[in-house]
Amino acid sequence: MVRVLGILGSPRLAGNTDKLLDRALAGAKDAGAEVEKISLCDLDISGCIECNDCYETGSCTIGDEMDIVYAALERADRVILASPMFFMGVTAQAKAVIDRCQCYWALKYILKERFPRLENAPARYGSFIGVGGTSGEKLFEGTMLTLKYFFDAIDAKPAEEFYVLVRGVDDKDDVLKRDEALHAAYESGKSLAQLK
Ligand SMILES: Cc1cc2nc3c(=O)[nH]c(=O)nc-3n(C[C@H](O)[C@H](O)[C@H](O)COP(=O)(O)O)c2cc1C
């Protein structure tokens, strides 16, 4: 069974990003996947401190609740990062998690070891749900580059065709007026779970 992990980077629980992520996870579940969700605002996660311990070991020595995320990332076959745009990038909570994946970057590029996985596990893919209050064409542009390198570090192929990017939602329930976005999130989760 494919395992899909949804990581909620929004600090606003039950807001637009949370609702879209729930729809995506519902789609994945309906496609037969096992789903897991982590809300980063419930966890105490420090930023990366560039101690470079991971260059020797491939793992992080900080020892905080990022350990919960590491364990979930290593169980997952599909990873959906969901974040609103804050100042044209992902939230601080989501960026802390991305930066803390430096240990996987070190594992791959310095220690030349494989991402920790179970034998015969399905292919790994990464997807993204992004929302923003404005409608600018370039709203997600910078984030796309961050995601490319994040997914590379965690050894997940970016499933860009299933990214859900929603502009013009600002108040907490705005996305409820956007049936097409909720539908797209559901279908995206379903398709992601069905990828071979
Ligand atoms: C600190 C902060 C910075 C924001 N920066 C942007 C931004 O750069 N571009 C944008 O379109 N919306 C921006 N927004 C609006 C949020 O992306 C928007 O309200 C979104 O719907 C919040 O998602 P949520 O409901 O999941 O919390 C910002 C909001 C906050 C609180």
Short mmCIF file of C-alpha atoms and ligand atoms in Angstrom, two decimals:
data_model
loop_
_atom_site.label_atom_id
_atom_site.label_comp_id
_atom_site.label_asym_id
_atom_site.label_seq_id
_atom_site.Cartn_x
_atom_site.Cartn_y
_atom_site.Cartn_z
CA MET A 1 0.00 0.00 0.00
CA VAL A 2 1.27 3.47 -0.91
CA ARG A 3 1.82 5.77 2.07
CA VAL A 4 1.05 9.46 1.57
CA LEU A 5 2.33 12.04 4.03
CA GLY A 6 0.75 15.50 4.12
CA ILE A 7 2.80 18.20 5.83
CA LEU A 8 0.80 21.28 6.78
CA GLY A 9 3.03 24.35 6.83
CA SER A 10 0.25 26.82 7.60
CA PRO A 11 0.10 28.12 11.17
CA ARG A 12 -3.66 28.68 10.71
CA LEU A 13 -5.41 25.42 11.47
CA ALA A 14 -8.62 24.85 9.47
CA GLY A 15 -7.57 27.63 7.09
CA ASN A 16 -7.32 27.49 3.31
CA THR A 17 -4.17 25.36 3.09
CA ASP A 18 -5.40 22.93 5.74
CA LYS A 19 -8.71 22.47 3.92
CA LEU A 20 -6.99 21.83 0.59
CA LEU A 21 -4.54 19.38 2.15
CA ASP A 22 -7.44 17.49 3.74
CA ARG A 23 -9.10 17.24 0.32
CA ALA A 24 -5.88 15.93 -1.22
CA LEU A 25 -5.47 13.35 1.55
CA ALA A 26 -9.11 12.31 1.13
CA GLY A 27 -8.43 11.75 -2.58
CA ALA A 28 -5.34 9.69 -1.77
CA LYS A 29 -7.28 7.64 0.76
CA ASP A 30 -10.06 6.98 -1.76
CA ALA A 31 -7.39 5.74 -4.14
CA GLY A 32 -6.41 3.15 -1.53
CA ALA A 33 -3.43 4.90 0.07
CA GLU A 34 -2.58 5.00 3.75
CA VAL A 35 -2.47 8.66 4.73
CA GLU A 36 -0.74 10.56 7.49
CA LYS A 37 -0.87 14.27 8.27
CA ILE A 38 1.51 16.40 10.30
CA SER A 39 0.65 19.97 11.30
CA LEU A 40 3.93 21.76 11.80
CA CYS A 41 2.45 24.42 14.08
CA ASP A 42 1.85 21.67 16.66
CA LEU A 43 5.55 20.86 16.73
CA ASP A 44 8.54 22.64 18.17
CA ILE A 45 11.09 22.61 15.36
CA SER A 46 14.22 24.74 15.31
CA GLY A 47 15.85 26.04 12.16
CA CYS A 48 19.04 24.41 10.88
CA ILE A 49 22.06 25.71 12.80
CA GLU A 50 24.64 24.67 10.21
CA CYS A 51 26.68 22.70 12.74
CA ASN A 52 27.44 20.33 9.86
CA ASP A 53 27.31 17.27 12.16
CA CYS A 54 25.22 15.65 9.43
CA TYR A 55 28.20 15.81 7.07
CA GLU A 56 29.75 13.04 9.21
CA THR A 57 26.65 11.02 10.08
CA GLY A 58 23.90 11.83 7.59
CA SER A 59 21.56 12.58 10.46
CA CYS A 60 20.65 15.64 12.52
CA THR A 61 21.91 16.01 16.07
CA ILE A 62 19.60 18.84 17.19
CA GLY A 63 17.11 16.41 18.73
CA ASP A 64 13.76 18.22 18.73
CA GLU A 65 10.32 17.42 17.29
CA MET A 66 11.76 17.39 13.77
CA ASP A 67 12.51 13.77 14.67
CA ILE A 68 8.76 13.13 14.23
CA VAL A 69 8.94 14.59 10.72
CA TYR A 70 12.12 12.65 9.84
CA ALA A 71 10.44 9.37 10.83
CA ALA A 72 7.32 10.24 8.82
CA LEU A 73 9.39 11.27 5.77
CA GLU A 74 11.22 7.96 5.85
CA ARG A 75 7.94 6.01 6.00
CA ALA A 76 6.32 7.95 3.16
CA ASP A 77 6.15 7.02 -0.51
CA ARG A 78 4.48 10.32 -1.42
CA VAL A 79 5.06 13.64 0.34
CA ILE A 80 2.68 16.57 -0.05
CA LEU A 81 3.98 19.85 1.35
CA ALA A 82 1.19 22.38 1.83
CA SER A 83 1.92 26.01 2.63
CA PRO A 84 0.49 29.46 2.15
CA MET A 85 2.74 32.07 0.62
CA PHE A 86 4.20 34.36 3.24
CA PHE A 87 6.27 37.11 1.63
CA MET A 88 6.37 35.13 -1.62
CA GLY A 89 7.79 31.98 -0.04
CA VAL A 90 6.70 29.11 2.18
CA THR A 91 6.00 29.82 5.86
CA ALA A 92 8.76 29.84 8.47
CA GLN A 93 7.42 26.54 9.80
CA ALA A 94 7.69 24.86 6.38
CA LYS A 95 11.07 26.43 5.64
CA ALA A 96 12.49 25.17 8.95
CA VAL A 97 11.55 21.62 7.93
CA ILE A 98 13.05 22.09 4.47
CA ASP A 99 16.30 23.43 5.93
CA ARG A 100 16.45 20.60 8.46
CA CYS A 101 16.47 18.19 5.52
CA GLN A 102 20.05 19.29 4.99
CA CYS A 103 20.97 15.98 6.68
CA TYR A 104 19.41 14.12 3.71
CA TRP A 105 21.33 16.39 1.35
CA ALA A 106 24.55 15.48 3.22
CA LEU A 107 23.63 11.81 3.13
CA LYS A 108 23.16 11.96 -0.63
CA TYR A 109 25.88 14.32 -1.78
CA ILE A 110 28.60 14.06 0.87
CA LEU A 111 28.26 10.53 2.20
CA LYS A 112 26.92 9.20 -1.13
CA GLU A 113 24.37 7.01 0.61
CA ARG A 114 20.80 6.27 -0.32
CA PHE A 115 17.79 7.84 1.40
CA PRO A 116 16.65 5.46 4.18
CA ARG A 117 13.85 3.31 2.73
CA LEU A 118 12.32 -0.09 3.18
CA GLU A 119 13.25 -2.73 0.62
CA ASN A 120 10.89 -2.81 -2.38
CA ALA A 121 9.08 0.37 -1.29
CA PRO A 122 7.10 2.14 -4.06
CA ALA A 123 8.63 5.08 -5.95
CA ARG A 124 8.82 8.36 -4.04
CA TYR A 125 7.13 11.47 -5.35
CA GLY A 126 6.72 14.96 -3.94
CA SER A 127 3.81 17.30 -4.47
CA PHE A 128 2.86 20.77 -3.32
CA ILE A 129 -0.22 22.72 -2.36
CA GLY A 130 0.29 26.47 -2.28
CA VAL A 131 -2.14 29.29 -1.60
CA GLY A 132 -1.83 33.05 -1.61
CA GLY A 133 -4.05 36.03 -1.00
CA THR A 134 -2.99 37.86 -4.14
CA SER A 135 -3.26 36.91 -7.78
CA GLY A 136 0.22 37.73 -9.06
CA GLU A 137 1.54 35.65 -11.88
CA LYS A 138 4.89 35.16 -10.13
CA LEU A 139 3.37 34.28 -6.74
CA PHE A 140 4.81 30.75 -6.63
CA GLU A 141 7.87 31.31 -8.79
CA GLY A 142 10.56 31.43 -6.08
CA THR A 143 8.98 28.55 -4.19
CA MET A 144 9.22 26.27 -7.23
CA LEU A 145 13.00 26.41 -7.05
CA THR A 146 13.02 25.73 -3.30
CA LEU A 147 10.72 22.74 -3.85
CA LYS A 148 12.92 21.35 -6.60
CA TYR A 149 15.89 21.20 -4.25
CA PHE A 150 13.83 20.07 -1.25
CA PHE A 151 12.39 17.11 -3.13
CA ASP A 152 15.81 16.26 -4.51
CA ALA A 153 17.25 16.15 -0.97
CA ILE A 154 14.51 13.82 0.27
CA ASP A 155 14.85 11.67 -2.83
CA ALA A 156 11.34 12.36 -4.11
CA LYS A 157 10.61 13.05 -7.76
CA PRO A 158 8.63 16.32 -8.08
CA ALA A 159 5.16 15.47 -9.43
CA GLU A 160 4.70 19.01 -10.75
CA GLU A 161 1.69 18.04 -12.83
CA PHE A 162 -0.19 17.52 -9.54
CA TYR A 163 0.82 20.71 -7.77
CA VAL A 164 -2.21 22.71 -6.65
CA LEU A 165 -1.59 26.46 -6.74
CA VAL A 166 -4.46 28.65 -5.60
CA ARG A 167 -4.40 32.42 -5.86
CA GLY A 168 -6.80 34.96 -4.39
CA VAL A 169 -7.73 33.24 -1.11
CA ASP A 170 -7.05 35.30 1.98
CA ASP A 171 -9.72 34.98 4.67
CA LYS A 172 -9.72 31.69 6.53
CA ASP A 173 -12.70 30.16 4.70
CA ASP A 174 -12.18 31.76 1.27
CA VAL A 175 -11.27 28.47 -0.36
CA LEU A 176 -14.71 27.08 0.45
CA LYS A 177 -16.02 29.39 -2.30
CA ARG A 178 -13.58 27.84 -4.75
CA ASP A 179 -15.05 24.51 -5.77
CA GLU A 180 -12.56 24.13 -8.61
CA ALA A 181 -9.62 24.38 -6.18
CA LEU A 182 -11.11 21.88 -3.72
CA HIS A 183 -11.81 19.51 -6.58
CA ALA A 184 -8.29 19.96 -7.99
CA ALA A 185 -6.80 19.15 -4.56
CA TYR A 186 -8.88 15.99 -4.25
CA GLU A 187 -7.96 14.81 -7.75
CA SER A 188 -4.32 15.68 -7.18
CA GLY A 189 -4.15 13.52 -4.04
CA LYS A 190 -5.88 10.69 -5.85
CA SER A 191 -3.56 10.85 -8.85
CA LEU A 192 -0.48 11.13 -6.67
CA ALA A 193 -1.46 7.97 -4.81
CA GLN A 194 -2.00 6.15 -8.11
CA LEU A 195 1.37 7.09 -9.63
CA LYS A 196 3.57 4.10 -10.38
C1 LIG B 1 2.92 37.06 7.21
C2 LIG B 1 2.06 36.90 5.97
C3 LIG B 1 2.63 37.12 4.75
C4 LIG B 1 1.87 36.94 3.59
N1 LIG B 1 2.47 37.11 2.37
C5 LIG B 1 1.76 36.91 1.24
C6 LIG B 1 2.38 37.03 -0.02
O1 LIG B 1 3.56 37.30 -0.15
N2 LIG B 1 1.63 36.85 -1.13
C7 LIG B 1 0.30 36.52 -1.04
O2 LIG B 1 -0.35 36.35 -2.09
N3 LIG B 1 -0.33 36.37 0.15
C8 LIG B 1 0.38 36.56 1.31
N4 LIG B 1 -0.23 36.38 2.52
C9 LIG B 1 -1.64 35.95 2.58
C10 LIG B 1 -1.78 34.43 2.81
O3 LIG B 1 -1.02 33.69 1.88
C11 LIG B 1 -3.25 34.03 2.68
O4 LIG B 1 -4.01 34.71 3.68
C12 LIG B 1 -3.52 32.57 2.76
O5 LIG B 1 -4.86 32.30 2.41
C13 LIG B 1 -3.25 32.00 4.13
O6 LIG B 1 -3.44 30.61 4.10
P1 LIG B 1 -4.13 29.82 5.32
O7 LIG B 1 -5.61 30.11 5.26
O8 LIG B 1 -3.81 28.41 5.08
O9 LIG B 1 -3.52 30.35 6.57
C14 LIG B 1 0.49 36.57 3.70
C15 LIG B 1 -0.08 36.40 4.98
C16 LIG B 1 0.70 36.58 6.09
C17 LIG B 1 0.07 36.37 7.45
#
